[in-house]
mmCIF file of C-alpha atoms and ligand atoms in Angstrom:
data_model
loop_
_atom_site.group_PDB
_atom_site.id
_atom_site.type_symbol
_atom_site.label_atom_id
_atom_site.label_comp_id
_atom_site.label_asym_id
_atom_site.label_seq_id
_atom_site.Cartn_x
_atom_site.Cartn_y
_atom_site.Cartn_z
ATOM 1 C CA MET A 168 78.377 84.230 105.530
ATOM 2 C CA THR A 169 81.713 84.076 107.284
ATOM 3 C CA GLU A 170 84.614 83.485 104.996
ATOM 4 C CA ASN A 171 87.770 81.727 105.973
ATOM 5 C CA ILE A 172 90.803 83.856 105.315
ATOM 6 C CA SER A 173 94.305 82.464 105.320
ATOM 7 C CA VAL A 174 97.422 84.582 105.629
ATOM 8 C CA LEU A 175 99.426 84.972 102.420
ATOM 9 C CA ILE A 176 101.761 87.743 103.631
ATOM 10 C CA SER A 177 102.012 88.393 107.356
ATOM 11 C CA GLU A 178 101.701 91.744 109.072
ATOM 12 C CA ALA A 179 105.411 91.674 109.987
ATOM 13 C CA GLU A 180 106.421 90.942 106.384
ATOM 14 C CA VAL A 181 104.290 93.822 105.103
ATOM 15 C CA HIS A 182 105.771 96.268 107.642
ATOM 16 C CA ALA A 183 109.316 95.173 106.826
ATOM 17 C CA LYS A 184 108.735 95.476 103.083
ATOM 18 C CA ILE A 185 107.235 98.969 103.367
ATOM 19 C CA SER A 186 110.229 100.075 105.488
ATOM 20 C CA GLU A 187 112.557 98.753 102.784
ATOM 21 C CA MET A 188 110.611 100.541 100.026
ATOM 22 C CA ALA A 189 110.574 103.810 102.005
ATOM 23 C CA GLU A 190 114.322 103.620 102.526
ATOM 24 C CA LYS A 191 114.962 103.127 98.799
ATOM 25 C CA ILE A 192 112.645 106.000 97.836
ATOM 26 C CA SER A 193 114.179 108.305 100.467
ATOM 27 C CA LYS A 194 117.629 107.636 98.983
ATOM 28 C CA GLU A 195 116.511 107.965 95.390
ATOM 29 C CA TYR A 196 114.706 111.272 96.025
ATOM 30 C CA ALA A 197 117.260 112.728 98.457
ATOM 31 C CA GLY A 198 117.153 116.541 98.375
ATOM 32 C CA LYS A 199 113.727 116.555 96.718
ATOM 33 C CA THR A 200 110.144 116.733 97.864
ATOM 34 C CA VAL A 201 108.117 113.782 96.740
ATOM 35 C CA HIS A 202 104.434 114.219 95.895
ATOM 36 C CA ILE A 203 102.658 110.935 96.497
ATOM 37 C CA ILE A 204 99.265 110.259 94.991
ATOM 38 C CA GLY A 205 97.104 107.493 96.379
ATOM 39 C CA VAL A 206 94.367 105.810 94.426
ATOM 40 C CA LEU A 207 91.409 105.498 96.784
ATOM 41 C CA LYS A 208 90.476 103.436 98.583
ATOM 42 C CA GLY A 209 92.763 100.430 98.278
ATOM 43 C CA SER A 210 96.062 102.278 98.595
ATOM 44 C CA ILE A 211 95.352 104.131 101.837
ATOM 45 C CA PHE A 212 97.019 101.818 104.374
ATOM 46 C CA PHE A 213 100.095 101.298 102.203
ATOM 47 C CA MET A 214 100.300 105.001 101.340
ATOM 48 C CA CYS A 215 100.032 106.189 104.966
ATOM 49 C CA GLU A 216 102.621 103.754 106.266
ATOM 50 C CA LEU A 217 104.990 104.522 103.404
ATOM 51 C CA ALA A 218 104.579 108.290 103.953
ATOM 52 C CA GLN A 219 105.361 107.937 107.665
ATOM 53 C CA LYS A 220 108.515 106.005 106.885
ATOM 54 C CA LEU A 221 109.872 108.382 104.234
ATOM 55 C CA THR A 222 112.664 110.597 105.570
ATOM 56 C CA ILE A 223 112.370 113.231 102.809
ATOM 57 C CA PRO A 224 109.711 115.971 102.572
ATOM 58 C CA VAL A 225 106.386 114.561 101.400
ATOM 59 C CA THR A 226 103.184 116.067 100.067
ATOM 60 C CA MET A 227 100.123 113.919 99.515
ATOM 61 C CA ASP A 228 97.065 113.920 97.311
ATOM 62 C CA PHE A 229 94.394 111.395 96.402
ATOM 63 C CA MET A 230 92.298 110.449 93.448
ATOM 64 C CA SER A 231 89.376 108.126 93.211
ATOM 65 C CA VAL A 232 88.316 106.250 90.126
ATOM 66 C CA SER A 233 85.727 103.738 89.146
ATOM 67 C CA SER A 234 86.381 101.443 86.259
ATOM 68 C CA TYR A 235 83.683 100.287 83.935
ATOM 69 C CA GLY A 236 83.477 96.581 83.306
ATOM 70 C CA ASP A 237 82.170 93.534 85.064
ATOM 71 C CA LYS A 238 83.074 92.696 88.635
ATOM 72 C CA THR A 239 86.163 90.626 87.921
ATOM 73 C CA GLU A 240 87.622 92.345 84.869
ATOM 74 C CA SER A 241 88.259 96.070 84.584
ATOM 75 C CA SER A 242 87.659 97.566 81.139
ATOM 76 C CA GLY A 243 90.325 100.208 81.516
ATOM 77 C CA VAL A 244 87.783 102.920 80.842
ATOM 78 C CA VAL A 245 88.023 104.906 83.992
ATOM 79 C CA LYS A 246 85.694 107.498 85.406
ATOM 80 C CA LEU A 247 87.328 110.012 87.712
ATOM 81 C CA ILE A 248 85.204 110.149 90.853
ATOM 82 C CA LYS A 249 87.580 112.472 92.644
ATOM 83 C CA ASP A 250 90.328 114.354 90.868
ATOM 84 C CA LEU A 251 93.487 115.644 92.546
ATOM 85 C CA ASP A 252 93.203 118.743 94.737
ATOM 86 C CA GLU A 253 96.558 120.155 93.588
ATOM 87 C CA PRO A 254 98.255 120.570 90.210
ATOM 88 C CA ILE A 255 101.239 118.255 89.661
ATOM 89 C CA ALA A 256 103.164 120.308 87.062
ATOM 90 C CA GLY A 257 106.857 120.404 87.944
ATOM 91 C CA LYS A 258 106.498 117.936 90.838
ATOM 92 C CA ASP A 259 108.252 114.636 91.467
ATOM 93 C CA VAL A 260 105.193 112.423 91.576
ATOM 94 C CA ILE A 261 104.828 108.848 92.743
ATOM 95 C CA LEU A 262 101.538 107.137 92.071
ATOM 96 C CA VAL A 263 100.836 104.635 94.848
ATOM 97 C CA GLU A 264 98.659 101.587 94.217
ATOM 98 C CA ASP A 265 97.574 98.633 96.304
ATOM 99 C CA ILE A 266 97.747 96.069 93.512
ATOM 100 C CA MET A 267 98.446 95.847 89.802
ATOM 101 C CA ASP A 268 96.288 93.338 88.060
ATOM 102 C CA SER A 269 95.509 93.710 84.336
ATOM 103 C CA GLY A 270 97.147 97.144 84.450
ATOM 104 C CA ARG A 271 94.257 98.729 82.571
ATOM 105 C CA THR A 272 93.244 101.177 85.286
ATOM 106 C CA LEU A 273 96.798 102.336 85.862
ATOM 107 C CA SER A 274 97.606 102.726 82.153
ATOM 108 C CA TYR A 275 94.662 105.065 81.930
ATOM 109 C CA LEU A 276 95.640 106.996 85.058
ATOM 110 C CA ILE A 277 99.281 107.329 84.050
ATOM 111 C CA ALA A 278 98.187 108.777 80.697
ATOM 112 C CA ILE A 279 96.013 111.379 82.445
ATOM 113 C CA LEU A 280 98.788 112.331 84.862
ATOM 114 C CA LYS A 281 101.500 112.582 82.171
ATOM 115 C CA GLU A 282 99.447 115.196 80.330
ATOM 116 C CA ARG A 283 99.725 117.401 83.400
ATOM 117 C CA ASN A 284 103.500 117.685 83.046
ATOM 118 C CA PRO A 285 104.926 116.402 86.310
ATOM 119 C CA LYS A 286 108.714 116.752 86.567
ATOM 120 C CA SER A 287 108.878 112.988 87.050
ATOM 121 C CA LEU A 288 106.282 110.260 87.434
ATOM 122 C CA LYS A 289 106.816 106.845 88.946
ATOM 123 C CA LEU A 290 104.489 104.059 89.844
ATOM 124 C CA ILE A 291 104.785 101.930 92.918
ATOM 125 C CA THR A 292 102.559 99.116 94.034
ATOM 126 C CA LEU A 293 102.433 96.981 97.150
ATOM 127 C CA LEU A 294 101.370 93.889 95.222
ATOM 128 C CA ASP A 295 101.733 92.780 91.625
ATOM 129 C CA LYS A 296 100.031 89.926 89.773
ATOM 130 C CA PRO A 297 102.101 90.009 86.569
ATOM 131 C CA GLU A 298 100.400 86.896 85.175
ATOM 132 C CA ARG A 299 97.268 88.933 84.692
ATOM 133 C CA ARG A 300 98.810 91.874 82.841
ATOM 134 C CA VAL A 301 97.250 92.854 79.508
ATOM 135 C CA THR A 302 98.975 96.234 79.093
ATOM 136 C CA GLU A 303 102.597 97.291 78.653
ATOM 137 C CA ILE A 304 102.721 99.043 81.989
ATOM 138 C CA GLN A 305 105.217 97.932 84.645
ATOM 139 C CA PRO A 306 105.606 99.328 88.145
ATOM 140 C CA ASP A 307 108.877 101.108 88.998
ATOM 141 C CA MET A 308 108.838 99.442 92.407
ATOM 142 C CA THR A 309 106.877 96.467 93.716
ATOM 143 C CA GLY A 310 106.470 95.192 97.271
ATOM 144 C CA PHE A 311 105.475 91.595 96.580
ATOM 145 C CA VAL A 312 104.888 89.664 93.384
ATOM 146 C CA ILE A 313 101.988 87.311 94.080
ATOM 147 C CA PRO A 314 100.302 84.492 92.188
ATOM 148 C CA ASP A 315 96.949 84.944 90.480
ATOM 149 C CA ARG A 316 94.816 84.694 93.634
ATOM 150 C CA PHE A 317 92.197 87.139 94.872
ATOM 151 C CA VAL A 318 93.656 88.810 97.947
ATOM 152 C CA VAL A 319 92.216 91.015 100.678
ATOM 153 C CA GLY A 320 93.521 93.096 103.563
ATOM 154 C CA TYR A 321 95.888 96.006 103.940
ATOM 155 C CA GLY A 322 93.448 98.156 101.972
ATOM 156 C CA LEU A 323 92.284 95.512 99.526
ATOM 157 C CA ASP A 324 88.634 94.576 99.647
ATOM 158 C CA CYS A 325 86.167 91.960 98.616
ATOM 159 C CA ALA A 326 82.843 93.761 98.149
ATOM 160 C CA GLN A 327 84.203 96.551 100.410
ATOM 161 C CA LYS A 328 85.012 94.159 103.272
ATOM 162 C CA TYR A 329 88.366 93.197 104.809
ATOM 163 C CA ARG A 330 90.256 96.388 103.927
ATOM 164 C CA ASN A 331 91.220 96.730 107.604
ATOM 165 C CA LEU A 332 92.919 93.347 107.964
ATOM 166 C CA PRO A 333 96.527 94.015 109.019
ATOM 167 C CA TYR A 334 97.887 91.308 106.699
ATOM 168 C CA ILE A 335 97.378 90.149 103.101
ATOM 169 C CA GLY A 336 95.019 87.209 103.053
ATOM 170 C CA VAL A 337 93.331 84.877 100.621
ATOM 171 C CA ILE A 338 89.674 83.957 100.919
ATOM 172 C CA GLU A 339 89.437 80.165 101.018
HETATM 173 P P1 IMP B 483 93.333 96.535 86.816
HETATM 174 O O1 IMP B 483 94.827 96.538 86.979
HETATM 175 O O2 IMP B 483 92.807 97.662 85.965
HETATM 176 O O3 IMP B 483 92.828 95.200 86.343
HETATM 177 O O4 IMP B 483 92.620 96.753 88.205
HETATM 178 C C1 IMP B 483 93.318 96.856 89.366
HETATM 179 C C2 IMP B 483 92.329 97.057 90.489
HETATM 180 O O5 IMP B 483 91.513 95.894 90.660
HETATM 181 C C3 IMP B 483 93.092 97.235 91.791
HETATM 182 O O6 IMP B 483 93.388 98.577 92.036
HETATM 183 C C4 IMP B 483 92.107 96.633 92.790
HETATM 184 O O7 IMP B 483 91.207 97.627 93.200
HETATM 185 C C5 IMP B 483 91.372 95.574 92.021
HETATM 186 N N1 IMP B 483 91.961 94.242 92.296
HETATM 187 C C6 IMP B 483 92.721 93.491 91.461
HETATM 188 N N2 IMP B 483 93.088 92.342 92.021
HETATM 189 C C7 IMP B 483 92.565 92.349 93.272
HETATM 190 C C8 IMP B 483 92.622 91.414 94.370
HETATM 191 O O8 IMP B 483 93.237 90.320 94.339
HETATM 192 N N3 IMP B 483 91.952 91.792 95.495
HETATM 193 C C9 IMP B 483 91.279 92.959 95.604
HETATM 194 N N4 IMP B 483 91.206 93.872 94.602
HETATM 195 C C10 IMP B 483 91.843 93.558 93.443
HETATM 196 MG MG1 MG B 484 92.413 99.832 93.470
#
């Protein structure tokens, strides 16, 4: 089946927004090294582009989680598939996500990371669907606030497809 995908946020808009976010973070963390943690796999394109655009020293790590629940609703009970390679104690950590939906997965992850005593911990996301939030959690920085539509591209998938699209699209 070939799906029809329409552009919600263009490639140029995504690039411009990530440049803007990188500039803000570089200013905010001036004189520090920032340790960015990507949640696999959705965050990879955003994370890599952001890292390249940061003008401060950067270290990177990844974690991979699977959330229990049905296909459309995460339960918030998260199984760590891949933990971090490095400890985060004493580091200025930024958790990088592709999209915040219910917020359940991230609430769980933030709780795990806080226990490991980072010096600071912030959460940034490329996309946010605040209408869908069921937890208290709010990102410290958001690229685009979007309506409650299922989006693909720029790392986001539908059944593992479309992650490589260079724009954010909606399946019609
Ligand atoms: P939640 O915040 O725990 O509900 O789950 C967030 C995760 O659900 C994200 O990290 C994505 O992997 C996935 N997700 C939520 N909305 C979308 C979407 O519109 N497209 C693709 N994946 C999505
Ligand atoms: Mg994800």
